[in-house]
Amino acid sequence: MNRLHRPALSRLVLAGAAALALVGAALAPASGAPAAAVDRPEYVALGDSYSAGVFVRPWEEHDGCGRSGRNYPHQVAQQLGLALTDVTCGAAEVVDGVLEPQPSDKIYGPPSIPPPGGWSDLRPQVEALSSDTDVVTVGIGGNSLGFGPIMLQCIELGITKPLQTAPCTKYYTEGGGGEDWLAERFAQLDRDFDRMMSVIRARAPRARVAVVGYPAIVPHNSGCTFLHWNQLGSVKKGDMPWLDRLERQLNGLLERQAGHHGASYVDIYGPSVGHGVCESGDTKWMYGIRDNLTGDGNQTDEPSEECKEIPGTGEACTFVRPNARGLDNQARQVSRALTSEG
């Protein structure tokens, strides 16, 4: 049954049947008997900014995690009739966020400017799991790998090494100083992800677990323009193939760990090829470094001092995350994976 635990599937089916029964009851003549309550399967969403849907309107503002009401946990819960507990958070890591508390100095919003006194530390996301949990999704790993610092390194090298066509690639692969660091980050992520999956299984032993991969950011560089900050700013075009290989390597680690622990792997990368950060209009499913906000409503974000230093005219420092169309794609793939028996 493709890593599917039968109790979870049964409750999904029963919830759907109950929902149909309630619709039928609403259309039938009224009687004195009260309608039966629907026992909805319990769904817990764990993850980082790609799962939280950071900077896609409307987002929560109370804890600095920036969870969007349009993120895939909310869309999937609505589509499948699940009772959602969404503890995803921007900047979360496998350890500092999922397994252990997320410290306040690793909470970045939005809102990007924290309240007086700053944000509070957050409890470990795994504490939301229990023996009653039916469905778990987890989308995590990029921050633990250090994708943010890697991007910043590529941005800086694109400015400081103007005569090199691929300075970031050279730094991380050709004796530039970053090879050993990156290899150790991958090794540590592998160990931490393995431990996390074991903890998820122990806390939610009968749940269906799905590991959600990352979308295609820059599978093709033909549409990218140097110093366009709604794309990748000062990252050199010659470095973009290496960044794409890095992301595919990260997704490969997640898929391998999912299989090792009897979980489903949700491929977000494949369906998003051709919709990366270098595209335009509705074809673009990724925010650039500084970009215009997407989603419903008119919510905005007052820029931090660091954001004000970034060139460009975008509304917010969105820094390479899925936009509203990207969240919709994630929701399609996760929903399909959770309802598939094949």
Short mmCIF file of C-alpha atoms in Angstrom, two decimals:
data_model
loop_
_atom_site.label_atom_id
_atom_site.label_comp_id
_atom_site.label_asym_id
_atom_site.label_seq_id
_atom_site.Cartn_x
_atom_site.Cartn_y
_atom_site.Cartn_z
CA MET A 1 0.00 0.00 0.00
CA ASN A 2 2.92 2.34 -0.65
CA ARG A 3 3.91 3.03 2.95
CA LEU A 4 0.31 3.64 3.97
CA HIS A 5 -0.84 2.59 7.42
CA ARG A 6 -4.32 1.11 7.18
CA PRO A 7 -5.79 2.87 10.24
CA ALA A 8 -4.92 6.24 8.73
CA LEU A 9 -6.43 5.27 5.37
CA SER A 10 -9.57 3.94 7.04
CA ARG A 11 -10.11 7.18 8.90
CA LEU A 12 -9.56 9.18 5.72
CA VAL A 13 -12.18 7.12 3.94
CA LEU A 14 -14.60 7.30 6.85
CA ALA A 15 -14.16 11.05 7.13
CA GLY A 16 -14.97 11.44 3.46
CA ALA A 17 -18.04 9.24 3.80
CA ALA A 18 -19.18 11.17 6.85
CA ALA A 19 -18.77 14.45 5.01
CA LEU A 20 -20.93 13.15 2.16
CA ALA A 21 -23.51 11.94 4.66
CA LEU A 22 -23.70 15.37 6.24
CA VAL A 23 -24.19 16.97 2.83
CA GLY A 24 -27.03 14.53 2.14
CA ALA A 25 -28.56 15.20 5.53
CA ALA A 26 -28.47 18.93 4.91
CA LEU A 27 -30.44 18.45 1.70
CA ALA A 28 -32.99 16.07 3.26
CA PRO A 29 -36.10 17.16 5.20
CA ALA A 30 -35.27 18.18 8.75
CA SER A 31 -35.90 15.72 11.57
CA GLY A 32 -35.55 15.89 15.32
CA ALA A 33 -32.35 13.79 15.43
CA PRO A 34 -29.07 15.76 15.71
CA ALA A 35 -26.42 15.20 13.05
CA ALA A 36 -23.54 12.93 14.05
CA ALA A 37 -20.17 14.58 14.60
CA VAL A 38 -17.48 13.91 12.04
CA ASP A 39 -14.36 12.25 13.43
CA ARG A 40 -11.75 13.89 11.25
CA PRO A 41 -8.29 12.30 10.95
CA GLU A 42 -5.64 14.27 12.81
CA TYR A 43 -2.96 15.83 10.63
CA VAL A 44 0.25 17.40 11.96
CA ALA A 45 2.44 19.47 9.63
CA LEU A 46 6.12 19.91 10.49
CA GLY A 47 8.65 21.92 8.52
CA ASP A 48 10.47 25.11 7.58
CA SER A 49 9.58 28.21 5.54
CA TYR A 50 8.89 26.18 2.38
CA SER A 51 6.14 24.31 4.26
CA ALA A 52 5.01 27.33 6.27
CA GLY A 53 4.54 29.35 3.08
CA VAL A 54 6.42 32.37 4.43
CA PHE A 55 5.58 35.70 2.76
CA VAL A 56 2.46 34.42 0.99
CA ARG A 57 -0.65 36.27 2.12
CA PRO A 58 -2.39 35.81 4.48
CA TRP A 59 0.21 34.88 7.10
CA GLU A 60 0.04 34.58 10.86
CA GLU A 61 1.84 37.28 12.84
CA HIS A 62 1.78 36.10 16.46
CA ASP A 63 5.01 34.08 16.72
CA GLY A 64 7.28 35.10 13.84
CA CYS A 65 6.86 31.86 11.91
CA GLY A 66 4.96 33.49 9.06
CA ARG A 67 2.63 30.52 8.38
CA SER A 68 0.43 31.21 5.39
CA GLY A 69 -3.22 30.30 5.30
CA ARG A 70 -2.52 29.21 1.74
CA ASN A 71 0.33 26.82 2.56
CA TYR A 72 0.02 23.17 1.60
CA PRO A 73 -0.89 22.01 5.14
CA HIS A 74 -3.97 24.26 5.11
CA GLN A 75 -4.94 23.41 1.54
CA VAL A 76 -4.48 19.67 2.03
CA ALA A 77 -6.39 19.64 5.32
CA GLN A 78 -9.32 21.40 3.68
CA GLN A 79 -9.28 19.18 0.60
CA LEU A 80 -9.05 15.90 2.53
CA GLY A 81 -11.17 16.79 5.55
CA LEU A 82 -8.33 16.59 8.08
CA ALA A 83 -8.05 18.26 11.48
CA LEU A 84 -4.86 20.30 11.09
CA THR A 85 -2.20 21.17 13.61
CA ASP A 86 0.30 23.32 11.72
CA VAL A 87 3.56 23.91 13.62
CA THR A 88 5.71 24.71 10.57
CA CYS A 89 7.98 27.72 11.00
CA GLY A 90 10.25 29.82 8.85
CA ALA A 91 13.97 29.20 9.55
CA ALA A 92 13.26 25.90 11.34
CA GLU A 93 15.98 23.25 11.24
CA VAL A 94 15.88 19.51 11.88
CA VAL A 95 17.39 20.01 15.34
CA ASP A 96 16.65 23.66 16.17
CA GLY A 97 12.97 23.59 15.35
CA VAL A 98 11.69 20.05 14.90
CA LEU A 99 13.56 17.97 17.48
CA GLU A 100 14.47 20.73 19.90
CA PRO A 101 13.20 24.26 20.64
CA GLN A 102 13.63 26.86 17.94
CA PRO A 103 15.55 29.70 19.62
CA SER A 104 14.33 33.24 19.27
CA ASP A 105 17.48 34.27 17.39
CA LYS A 106 16.47 31.83 14.63
CA ILE A 107 12.98 33.29 14.14
CA TYR A 108 12.87 35.85 11.34
CA GLY A 109 9.20 36.51 10.59
CA PRO A 110 7.29 37.90 8.87
CA PRO A 111 6.80 40.28 10.53
CA SER A 112 10.49 40.86 9.80
CA ILE A 113 10.70 43.41 12.61
CA PRO A 114 9.95 41.53 15.86
CA PRO A 115 7.80 42.99 18.63
CA PRO A 116 9.37 44.82 21.58
CA GLY A 117 11.35 42.23 23.54
CA GLY A 118 11.65 39.99 20.50
CA TRP A 119 10.05 36.65 19.70
CA SER A 120 9.84 33.84 22.22
CA ASP A 121 11.57 30.49 21.80
CA LEU A 122 9.29 27.89 20.23
CA ARG A 123 8.64 24.40 21.53
CA PRO A 124 9.94 21.46 19.48
CA GLN A 125 7.59 20.74 16.59
CA VAL A 126 7.56 17.01 17.35
CA GLU A 127 5.69 17.73 20.58
CA ALA A 128 2.58 18.22 18.43
CA LEU A 129 2.63 14.50 17.58
CA SER A 130 0.84 11.80 19.55
CA SER A 131 -0.49 8.27 19.25
CA ASP A 132 -3.71 9.83 17.89
CA THR A 133 -1.95 11.44 14.92
CA ASP A 134 -3.10 9.94 11.62
CA VAL A 135 -1.10 11.93 9.05
CA VAL A 136 2.28 13.67 9.28
CA THR A 137 4.02 15.77 6.66
CA VAL A 138 7.54 17.03 7.19
CA GLY A 139 9.38 19.41 4.89
CA ILE A 140 12.74 20.26 6.41
CA GLY A 141 16.47 20.13 5.74
CA GLY A 142 17.44 23.20 3.72
CA ASN A 143 18.27 25.35 6.73
CA SER A 144 20.15 22.52 8.41
CA LEU A 145 22.24 22.13 5.27
CA GLY A 146 22.94 25.86 5.29
CA PHE A 147 21.17 26.87 2.09
CA GLY A 148 20.84 30.47 3.31
CA PRO A 149 24.57 30.95 4.01
CA ILE A 150 25.38 29.21 0.72
CA MET A 151 23.16 31.63 -1.18
CA LEU A 152 24.72 34.59 0.63
CA GLN A 153 28.18 33.29 -0.28
CA CYS A 154 27.16 33.04 -3.93
CA ILE A 155 25.69 36.55 -3.83
CA GLU A 156 28.88 37.98 -2.30
CA LEU A 157 31.23 36.11 -4.65
CA GLY A 158 29.25 37.32 -7.64
CA ILE A 159 30.21 40.87 -6.65
CA THR A 160 33.74 40.34 -5.34
CA LYS A 161 34.89 37.98 -8.12
CA PRO A 162 33.72 39.87 -11.21
CA LEU A 163 36.12 38.12 -13.59
CA GLN A 164 35.08 34.60 -12.60
CA THR A 165 32.12 33.05 -14.41
CA ALA A 166 31.26 30.59 -11.61
CA PRO A 167 32.96 31.74 -8.39
CA CYS A 168 30.54 29.96 -6.06
CA THR A 169 30.95 26.64 -7.85
CA LYS A 170 34.70 27.03 -7.56
CA TYR A 171 34.46 27.85 -3.85
CA TYR A 172 32.44 24.73 -3.02
CA THR A 173 33.87 22.21 -5.48
CA GLU A 174 37.31 23.21 -6.75
CA GLY A 175 39.43 23.75 -3.66
CA GLY A 176 37.97 27.15 -2.90
CA GLY A 177 37.57 26.42 0.80
CA GLY A 178 33.97 25.33 1.08
CA GLU A 179 34.17 21.66 0.07
CA ASP A 180 34.87 20.15 3.50
CA TRP A 181 32.32 22.39 5.18
CA LEU A 182 29.58 21.38 2.76
CA ALA A 183 30.45 17.68 2.96
CA GLU A 184 30.18 17.80 6.75
CA ARG A 185 26.84 19.64 6.56
CA PHE A 186 25.43 16.88 4.35
CA ALA A 187 26.76 14.19 6.67
CA GLN A 188 25.31 15.89 9.75
CA LEU A 189 21.96 16.43 8.04
CA ASP A 190 21.84 12.75 7.14
CA ARG A 191 22.39 11.77 10.77
CA ASP A 192 19.94 14.31 12.15
CA PHE A 193 17.22 13.48 9.62
CA ASP A 194 17.53 9.78 10.43
CA ARG A 195 17.09 10.55 14.15
CA MET A 196 14.15 12.85 13.44
CA MET A 197 12.32 10.21 11.41
CA SER A 198 12.77 7.69 14.23
CA VAL A 199 11.34 10.18 16.73
CA ILE A 200 8.35 10.88 14.46
CA ARG A 201 7.65 7.15 14.20
CA ALA A 202 7.92 6.71 17.97
CA ARG A 203 5.60 9.62 18.75
CA ALA A 204 3.05 8.86 16.01
CA PRO A 205 3.38 5.09 15.51
CA ARG A 206 0.27 4.57 13.37
CA ALA A 207 0.43 7.73 11.27
CA ARG A 208 1.05 7.91 7.57
CA VAL A 209 4.25 9.98 7.18
CA ALA A 210 5.16 11.93 4.07
CA VAL A 211 8.50 13.68 3.53
CA VAL A 212 8.03 16.70 1.28
CA GLY A 213 10.88 17.67 -1.04
CA TYR A 214 11.92 21.10 -2.31
CA PRO A 215 10.78 22.72 -5.58
CA ALA A 216 12.96 23.53 -8.57
CA ILE A 217 14.55 26.92 -7.92
CA VAL A 218 16.83 27.35 -10.90
CA PRO A 219 16.75 24.26 -13.15
CA HIS A 220 17.38 26.50 -16.17
CA ASN A 221 19.35 29.75 -16.09
CA SER A 222 18.38 31.02 -19.52
CA GLY A 223 15.84 33.48 -18.13
CA CYS A 224 18.02 34.86 -15.36
CA THR A 225 19.56 38.33 -15.52
CA PHE A 226 22.53 39.45 -13.44
CA LEU A 227 21.62 41.97 -10.70
CA HIS A 228 17.88 41.39 -11.04
CA TRP A 229 16.95 41.07 -7.38
CA ASN A 230 13.50 39.63 -8.04
CA GLN A 231 15.57 36.72 -9.35
CA LEU A 232 18.95 35.80 -7.82
CA GLY A 233 20.60 39.20 -7.77
CA SER A 234 24.38 38.97 -8.07
CA VAL A 235 24.57 35.18 -8.32
CA LYS A 236 26.44 34.45 -11.54
CA LYS A 237 24.62 32.47 -14.22
CA GLY A 238 27.57 30.09 -14.31
CA ASP A 239 26.86 29.13 -10.69
CA MET A 240 23.21 28.28 -11.23
CA PRO A 241 23.76 24.73 -12.57
CA TRP A 242 25.75 23.92 -9.41
CA LEU A 243 22.99 25.35 -7.18
CA ASP A 244 20.51 23.14 -9.01
CA ARG A 245 22.71 20.07 -8.48
CA LEU A 246 23.00 20.97 -4.81
CA GLU A 247 19.23 21.09 -4.45
CA ARG A 248 18.78 17.77 -6.26
CA GLN A 249 21.37 16.23 -3.94
CA LEU A 250 19.41 17.53 -0.94
CA ASN A 251 16.17 16.08 -2.32
CA GLY A 252 17.94 12.78 -2.90
CA LEU A 253 18.90 12.64 0.77
CA LEU A 254 15.31 13.31 1.81
CA GLU A 255 13.93 10.66 -0.54
CA ARG A 256 16.43 8.08 0.70
CA GLN A 257 15.61 8.79 4.33
CA ALA A 258 11.88 8.60 3.61
CA GLY A 259 12.29 5.15 2.08
CA HIS A 260 14.50 3.97 4.92
CA HIS A 261 11.82 4.86 7.47
CA GLY A 262 8.80 3.57 5.55
CA ALA A 263 7.50 7.03 4.66
CA SER A 264 6.24 8.42 1.37
CA TYR A 265 8.39 10.92 -0.50
CA VAL A 266 6.56 13.79 -2.21
CA ASP A 267 8.43 15.02 -5.28
CA ILE A 268 7.90 18.77 -5.58
CA TYR A 269 10.94 19.34 -7.78
CA GLY A 270 9.79 17.46 -10.88
CA PRO A 271 6.38 19.15 -11.31
CA SER A 272 7.96 22.58 -10.74
CA VAL A 273 10.67 22.38 -13.42
CA GLY A 274 10.08 25.26 -15.81
CA HIS A 275 8.61 27.39 -13.04
CA GLY A 276 11.76 28.52 -11.25
CA VAL A 277 12.94 31.89 -10.03
CA CYS A 278 14.15 32.99 -13.48
CA GLU A 279 10.70 32.72 -15.06
CA SER A 280 8.18 35.56 -15.24
CA GLY A 281 4.48 36.18 -14.73
CA ASP A 282 2.26 33.27 -13.81
CA THR A 283 4.97 30.84 -14.92
CA LYS A 284 7.14 31.87 -11.98
CA TRP A 285 6.42 29.82 -8.85
CA MET A 286 9.34 31.09 -6.77
CA TYR A 287 10.10 34.36 -5.06
CA GLY A 288 13.46 35.95 -5.80
CA ILE A 289 15.68 37.60 -3.23
CA ARG A 290 13.55 40.76 -3.08
CA ASP A 291 10.17 40.42 -4.73
CA ASN A 292 6.55 41.51 -4.80
CA LEU A 293 4.23 39.65 -2.45
CA THR A 294 1.61 37.19 -3.67
CA GLY A 295 -1.52 35.70 -2.16
CA ASP A 296 -4.83 37.07 -0.95
CA GLY A 297 -5.36 40.41 0.77
CA ASN A 298 -3.13 43.44 1.18
CA GLN A 299 -0.89 42.30 4.03
CA THR A 300 2.62 43.77 3.82
CA ASP A 301 5.90 43.57 5.70
CA GLU A 302 7.91 46.46 7.05
CA PRO A 303 11.48 45.77 5.92
CA SER A 304 14.23 45.14 8.45
CA GLU A 305 17.43 47.18 8.32
CA GLU A 306 19.16 44.29 6.53
CA CYS A 307 16.40 44.17 3.94
CA LYS A 308 16.69 47.90 3.28
CA GLU A 309 20.29 47.33 2.21
CA ILE A 310 19.26 44.91 -0.55
CA PRO A 311 18.80 46.63 -3.92
CA GLY A 312 15.62 46.27 -5.91
CA THR A 313 12.08 47.53 -5.77
CA GLY A 314 10.30 44.44 -4.45
CA GLU A 315 7.92 44.81 -1.54
CA ALA A 316 9.75 42.37 0.74
CA CYS A 317 12.96 40.40 1.17
CA THR A 318 11.34 37.11 0.27
CA PHE A 319 14.71 35.39 -0.32
CA VAL A 320 14.03 32.48 -2.67
CA ARG A 321 10.90 30.73 -1.40
CA PRO A 322 7.69 29.48 -3.07
CA ASN A 323 5.18 32.16 -3.99
CA ALA A 324 1.41 31.61 -4.01
CA ARG A 325 1.53 29.55 -7.22
CA GLY A 326 4.36 27.52 -5.76
CA LEU A 327 2.29 26.76 -2.66
CA ASP A 328 -0.59 25.64 -4.87
CA ASN A 329 1.73 23.21 -6.65
CA GLN A 330 2.96 21.82 -3.33
CA ALA A 331 -0.64 21.29 -2.23
CA ARG A 332 -1.47 19.40 -5.43
CA GLN A 333 1.49 17.05 -5.02
CA VAL A 334 1.02 16.42 -1.29
CA SER A 335 -2.71 15.82 -1.66
CA ARG A 336 -2.06 13.38 -4.51
CA ALA A 337 0.55 11.52 -2.47
CA LEU A 338 -1.64 11.20 0.61
CA THR A 339 -4.61 9.86 -1.33
CA SER A 340 -2.59 7.44 -3.48
CA GLU A 341 -2.55 3.75 -2.66
CA GLY A 342 -0.35 2.72 -5.56
#
